[in-house]
Amino acid sequence: AQKVTQAQTEISVVEKEDVTLDCVYETRDTTYYLFWYKQPPSGELVFLIRRNSFDEQNEISGRYSWNFQKSTSSFNFTITASQVVDSAVYFCALRATVAGAQKLVFGQGTRLTINP
Amino acid sequence: NAGVTQTPKFRVLKTGQSMTLLCAQDMNHEYMYWYRQDPGMGLRLIHYSVGEGTTAKGEVPDGYNVSRLKKQNFLLGLESAAPSQTSVYFCASTFGNQPQHFGDGTRLSIL
């Protein structure tokens, strides 16, 4: 089965704290892609990162970093020194082959609130 | 550079009415998708298309129909709207292994 689990439904932290959003996935594909999207209060979906299954290097982009571990089927997202503007719902997604077609399977999302 | 455009942005329907949501992309993408987003459930795939003239069912297709007569457009139809179809609908497009580009969403309420 192709599945993405974001066990943290809601997280609330104080500004400048570090926060990690967890993502665990299941797939039978040997080649697959993982994504993170951000949905701010305005509602649009903003692409953050794509990682393919052959690249286990961690990624850092400013205050954002991603830790991909195939051994634990996890693709976690860390925000360092969080800011109020980081408040959003964050989705982890897996692109997998379902019935012969490439599809995105989304996790349930984690609502992150950064309090000033 | 419009990207993915969804029309309308908001709509209120009465139970039993029909309507069509339009998705247009100007990136020449082969793949197009319709999702619905409900609280606590993430995005769920309704229907998708891998090219002009093709459509296929996703995870939650019941009560919806789609058409892809032109490569740039992907229409989602509700023949007889039900309150359970109250949701936010997102259209997306992509090609190859690229990330999906999403529209801004359509907020649909069925009374």
Short mmCIF file of C-alpha atoms in Angstrom, two decimals:
data_model
loop_
_atom_site.label_atom_id
_atom_site.label_comp_id
_atom_site.label_asym_id
_atom_site.label_seq_id
_atom_site.Cartn_x
_atom_site.Cartn_y
_atom_site.Cartn_z
CA ALA A 1 0.00 0.00 0.00
CA GLN A 2 1.10 3.56 -0.68
CA LYS A 3 0.62 5.62 2.44
CA VAL A 4 1.93 8.73 4.17
CA THR A 5 1.48 9.29 7.89
CA GLN A 6 1.94 12.60 9.65
CA ALA A 7 1.25 11.63 13.23
CA GLN A 8 1.37 15.19 14.57
CA THR A 9 -1.98 16.79 13.91
CA GLU A 10 -1.12 20.12 15.52
CA ILE A 11 2.04 21.65 16.93
CA SER A 12 2.31 24.94 18.77
CA VAL A 13 5.62 26.53 19.73
CA VAL A 14 6.93 29.91 20.73
CA GLU A 15 8.78 31.97 18.17
CA LYS A 16 12.52 31.19 17.80
CA GLU A 17 12.08 27.60 18.95
CA ASP A 18 13.16 24.79 16.64
CA VAL A 19 10.41 22.42 15.52
CA THR A 20 10.42 19.12 13.65
CA LEU A 21 7.52 17.80 11.62
CA ASP A 22 7.48 14.04 11.21
CA CYS A 23 6.60 12.11 8.06
CA VAL A 24 6.59 8.35 7.66
CA TYR A 25 5.75 6.68 4.37
CA GLU A 26 5.00 3.24 2.96
CA THR A 27 5.58 2.20 -0.62
CA ARG A 28 6.47 -0.87 -2.65
CA ASP A 29 8.10 1.20 -5.38
CA THR A 30 11.88 1.03 -5.59
CA THR A 31 11.99 4.48 -7.17
CA TYR A 32 9.82 7.17 -5.67
CA TYR A 33 9.75 10.85 -4.79
CA LEU A 34 8.89 12.60 -1.56
CA PHE A 35 7.63 16.15 -1.25
CA TRP A 36 6.78 18.76 1.33
CA TYR A 37 4.16 21.42 0.68
CA LYS A 38 3.19 24.40 2.81
CA GLN A 39 -0.37 25.72 3.02
CA PRO A 40 -0.44 29.16 4.65
CA PRO A 41 -3.67 30.66 6.02
CA SER A 42 -4.36 32.16 2.58
CA GLY A 43 -4.98 28.61 1.37
CA GLU A 44 -2.65 28.04 -1.57
CA LEU A 45 -0.26 25.10 -1.70
CA VAL A 46 3.40 26.03 -1.89
CA PHE A 47 6.00 23.51 -2.98
CA LEU A 48 8.98 23.32 -0.60
CA ILE A 49 11.14 20.37 -1.57
CA ARG A 50 11.37 17.21 -3.64
CA ARG A 51 13.61 14.28 -2.79
CA ASN A 52 14.09 11.12 -4.84
CA SER A 53 14.58 7.73 -3.25
CA PHE A 54 18.20 7.44 -4.38
CA ASP A 55 19.33 10.63 -2.71
CA GLU A 56 19.57 10.31 1.06
CA GLN A 57 21.58 13.46 1.57
CA ASN A 58 20.04 15.87 4.01
CA GLU A 59 18.92 19.15 2.54
CA ILE A 60 19.21 22.58 4.10
CA SER A 61 17.63 25.73 2.78
CA GLY A 62 17.98 28.68 5.09
CA ARG A 63 16.08 27.88 8.28
CA TYR A 64 14.55 24.76 6.72
CA SER A 65 16.17 21.34 6.71
CA TRP A 66 15.02 17.88 5.72
CA ASN A 67 16.21 14.50 6.98
CA PHE A 68 15.49 11.58 4.66
CA GLN A 69 16.13 8.09 6.08
CA LYS A 70 15.16 5.11 3.94
CA SER A 71 15.95 2.70 6.78
CA THR A 72 13.07 4.11 8.81
CA SER A 73 10.94 5.28 5.84
CA SER A 74 10.94 8.80 7.19
CA PHE A 75 11.30 12.25 5.66
CA ASN A 76 11.24 14.73 8.52
CA PHE A 77 11.20 18.51 8.22
CA THR A 78 12.85 20.85 10.72
CA ILE A 79 12.40 24.59 11.02
CA THR A 80 15.16 26.29 12.97
CA ALA A 81 14.50 29.52 14.84
CA SER A 82 10.82 29.48 13.90
CA GLN A 83 9.00 32.66 12.95
CA VAL A 84 5.34 33.64 13.05
CA VAL A 85 5.29 33.54 9.22
CA ASP A 86 6.02 29.83 9.41
CA SER A 87 2.52 29.25 10.77
CA ALA A 88 0.77 27.03 8.24
CA VAL A 89 -0.39 23.52 7.52
CA TYR A 90 2.43 21.38 6.19
CA PHE A 91 1.85 18.34 4.01
CA CYS A 92 4.21 15.52 3.27
CA ALA A 93 3.48 13.62 0.04
CA LEU A 94 4.71 10.53 -1.75
CA ARG A 95 4.66 10.16 -5.50
CA ALA A 96 4.03 6.54 -6.17
CA THR A 97 2.83 4.31 -8.94
CA VAL A 98 -0.79 3.34 -8.44
CA ALA A 99 -2.57 1.33 -11.14
CA GLY A 100 0.22 2.16 -13.57
CA ALA A 101 0.03 5.92 -13.12
CA GLN A 102 2.11 8.34 -11.09
CA LYS A 103 0.07 9.87 -8.28
CA LEU A 104 0.66 11.95 -5.19
CA VAL A 105 -0.42 10.45 -1.90
CA PHE A 106 -0.69 13.05 0.84
CA GLY A 107 -0.40 12.80 4.57
CA GLN A 108 -3.11 14.31 6.73
CA GLY A 109 -1.09 17.44 7.34
CA THR A 110 0.39 19.06 10.45
CA ARG A 111 -0.95 22.42 11.55
CA LEU A 112 1.96 24.45 12.89
CA THR A 113 1.31 27.53 14.98
CA ILE A 114 4.17 29.83 15.92
CA ASN A 115 3.25 32.11 18.79
CA PRO A 116 4.99 35.46 19.23
CA ASN B 1 2.69 33.69 -16.06
CA ALA B 2 -0.66 32.32 -14.84
CA GLY B 3 0.34 28.72 -14.04
CA VAL B 4 -2.78 26.85 -12.90
CA THR B 5 -6.01 28.83 -12.78
CA GLN B 6 -9.20 27.58 -11.15
CA THR B 7 -12.63 29.01 -11.82
CA PRO B 8 -14.67 29.91 -9.77
CA LYS B 9 -12.93 30.61 -6.46
CA PHE B 10 -16.09 30.33 -4.38
CA ARG B 11 -19.52 28.85 -5.00
CA VAL B 12 -22.60 28.00 -2.99
CA LEU B 13 -24.98 25.38 -4.38
CA LYS B 14 -28.23 23.86 -3.26
CA THR B 15 -28.50 20.09 -2.93
CA GLY B 16 -29.29 18.55 -6.30
CA GLN B 17 -27.88 21.38 -8.42
CA SER B 18 -25.13 20.73 -10.93
CA MET B 19 -22.01 22.68 -11.69
CA THR B 20 -18.64 22.50 -13.41
CA LEU B 21 -15.29 23.59 -12.02
CA LEU B 22 -12.74 24.65 -14.59
CA CYS B 23 -9.00 24.18 -14.34
CA ALA B 24 -6.70 25.75 -16.92
CA GLN B 25 -2.91 25.48 -17.15
CA ASP B 26 -0.59 27.30 -19.50
CA MET B 27 2.53 25.18 -18.95
CA ASN B 28 1.81 22.50 -21.55
CA HIS B 29 1.69 19.85 -18.83
CA GLU B 30 0.54 16.36 -19.72
CA TYR B 31 -0.77 15.36 -16.31
CA MET B 32 -3.65 17.06 -14.54
CA TYR B 33 -5.38 16.21 -11.27
CA TRP B 34 -8.40 17.13 -9.18
CA TYR B 35 -8.22 16.84 -5.38
CA ARG B 36 -10.54 17.63 -2.55
CA GLN B 37 -9.34 18.84 0.82
CA ASP B 38 -11.35 18.16 3.94
CA PRO B 39 -10.38 18.97 7.54
CA GLY B 40 -7.98 16.41 9.00
CA MET B 41 -7.83 14.34 5.81
CA GLY B 42 -5.21 16.01 3.69
CA LEU B 43 -5.79 16.07 -0.06
CA ARG B 44 -7.54 13.15 -1.70
CA LEU B 45 -7.40 12.46 -5.40
CA ILE B 46 -10.76 12.55 -7.19
CA HIS B 47 -9.83 12.05 -10.85
CA TYR B 48 -6.78 12.55 -12.96
CA SER B 49 -5.69 12.70 -16.58
CA VAL B 50 -2.43 11.61 -18.18
CA GLY B 51 -3.09 13.43 -21.43
CA GLU B 52 -5.65 15.05 -23.68
CA GLY B 53 -8.71 12.88 -24.12
CA THR B 54 -7.86 10.58 -21.18
CA THR B 55 -9.29 10.46 -17.67
CA ALA B 56 -9.07 7.99 -14.79
CA LYS B 57 -10.54 7.54 -11.32
CA GLY B 58 -8.65 8.45 -8.21
CA GLU B 59 -9.30 7.64 -4.59
CA VAL B 60 -12.73 9.31 -4.18
CA PRO B 61 -14.39 9.53 -7.63
CA ASP B 62 -18.03 8.88 -6.73
CA GLY B 63 -20.38 11.76 -7.53
CA TYR B 64 -17.91 13.47 -9.87
CA ASN B 65 -17.18 13.37 -13.58
CA VAL B 66 -14.31 14.89 -15.52
CA SER B 67 -13.34 15.74 -19.06
CA ARG B 68 -10.06 16.67 -20.76
CA LEU B 69 -11.05 17.71 -24.26
CA LYS B 70 -8.13 20.11 -24.54
CA LYS B 71 -4.67 19.60 -23.11
CA GLN B 72 -4.77 22.83 -21.16
CA ASN B 73 -8.18 22.32 -19.53
CA PHE B 74 -9.47 19.80 -17.02
CA LEU B 75 -13.12 20.08 -16.00
CA LEU B 76 -14.67 18.65 -12.86
CA GLY B 77 -18.43 18.19 -12.85
CA LEU B 78 -20.92 17.59 -10.09
CA GLU B 79 -24.13 16.24 -11.62
CA SER B 80 -26.27 16.36 -8.48
CA ALA B 81 -24.52 18.13 -5.63
CA ALA B 82 -24.74 16.67 -2.12
CA PRO B 83 -23.78 18.25 1.23
CA SER B 84 -20.97 15.66 1.52
CA GLN B 85 -19.30 17.35 -1.43
CA THR B 86 -18.79 20.56 0.53
CA SER B 87 -15.02 20.94 0.38
CA VAL B 88 -12.10 22.86 -1.02
CA TYR B 89 -11.15 21.60 -4.47
CA PHE B 90 -7.64 21.87 -5.87
CA CYS B 91 -6.47 21.31 -9.40
CA ALA B 92 -2.84 20.48 -10.17
CA SER B 93 -0.69 19.80 -13.20
CA THR B 94 2.76 18.41 -13.85
CA PHE B 95 5.03 16.67 -16.32
CA GLY B 96 7.72 14.04 -15.86
CA ASN B 97 9.14 13.93 -12.35
CA GLN B 98 8.48 17.57 -11.59
CA PRO B 99 6.49 18.74 -8.57
CA GLN B 100 2.80 19.27 -9.11
CA HIS B 101 1.76 22.89 -9.57
CA PHE B 102 -1.47 23.70 -7.75
CA GLY B 103 -4.20 26.21 -8.40
CA ASP B 104 -5.44 28.45 -5.59
CA GLY B 105 -8.44 26.25 -4.86
CA THR B 106 -12.22 26.49 -5.15
CA ARG B 107 -14.26 26.66 -1.96
CA LEU B 108 -17.57 24.90 -2.60
CA SER B 109 -20.49 24.80 -0.16
CA ILE B 110 -23.53 22.61 -0.72
CA LEU B 111 -26.58 23.59 1.31
#
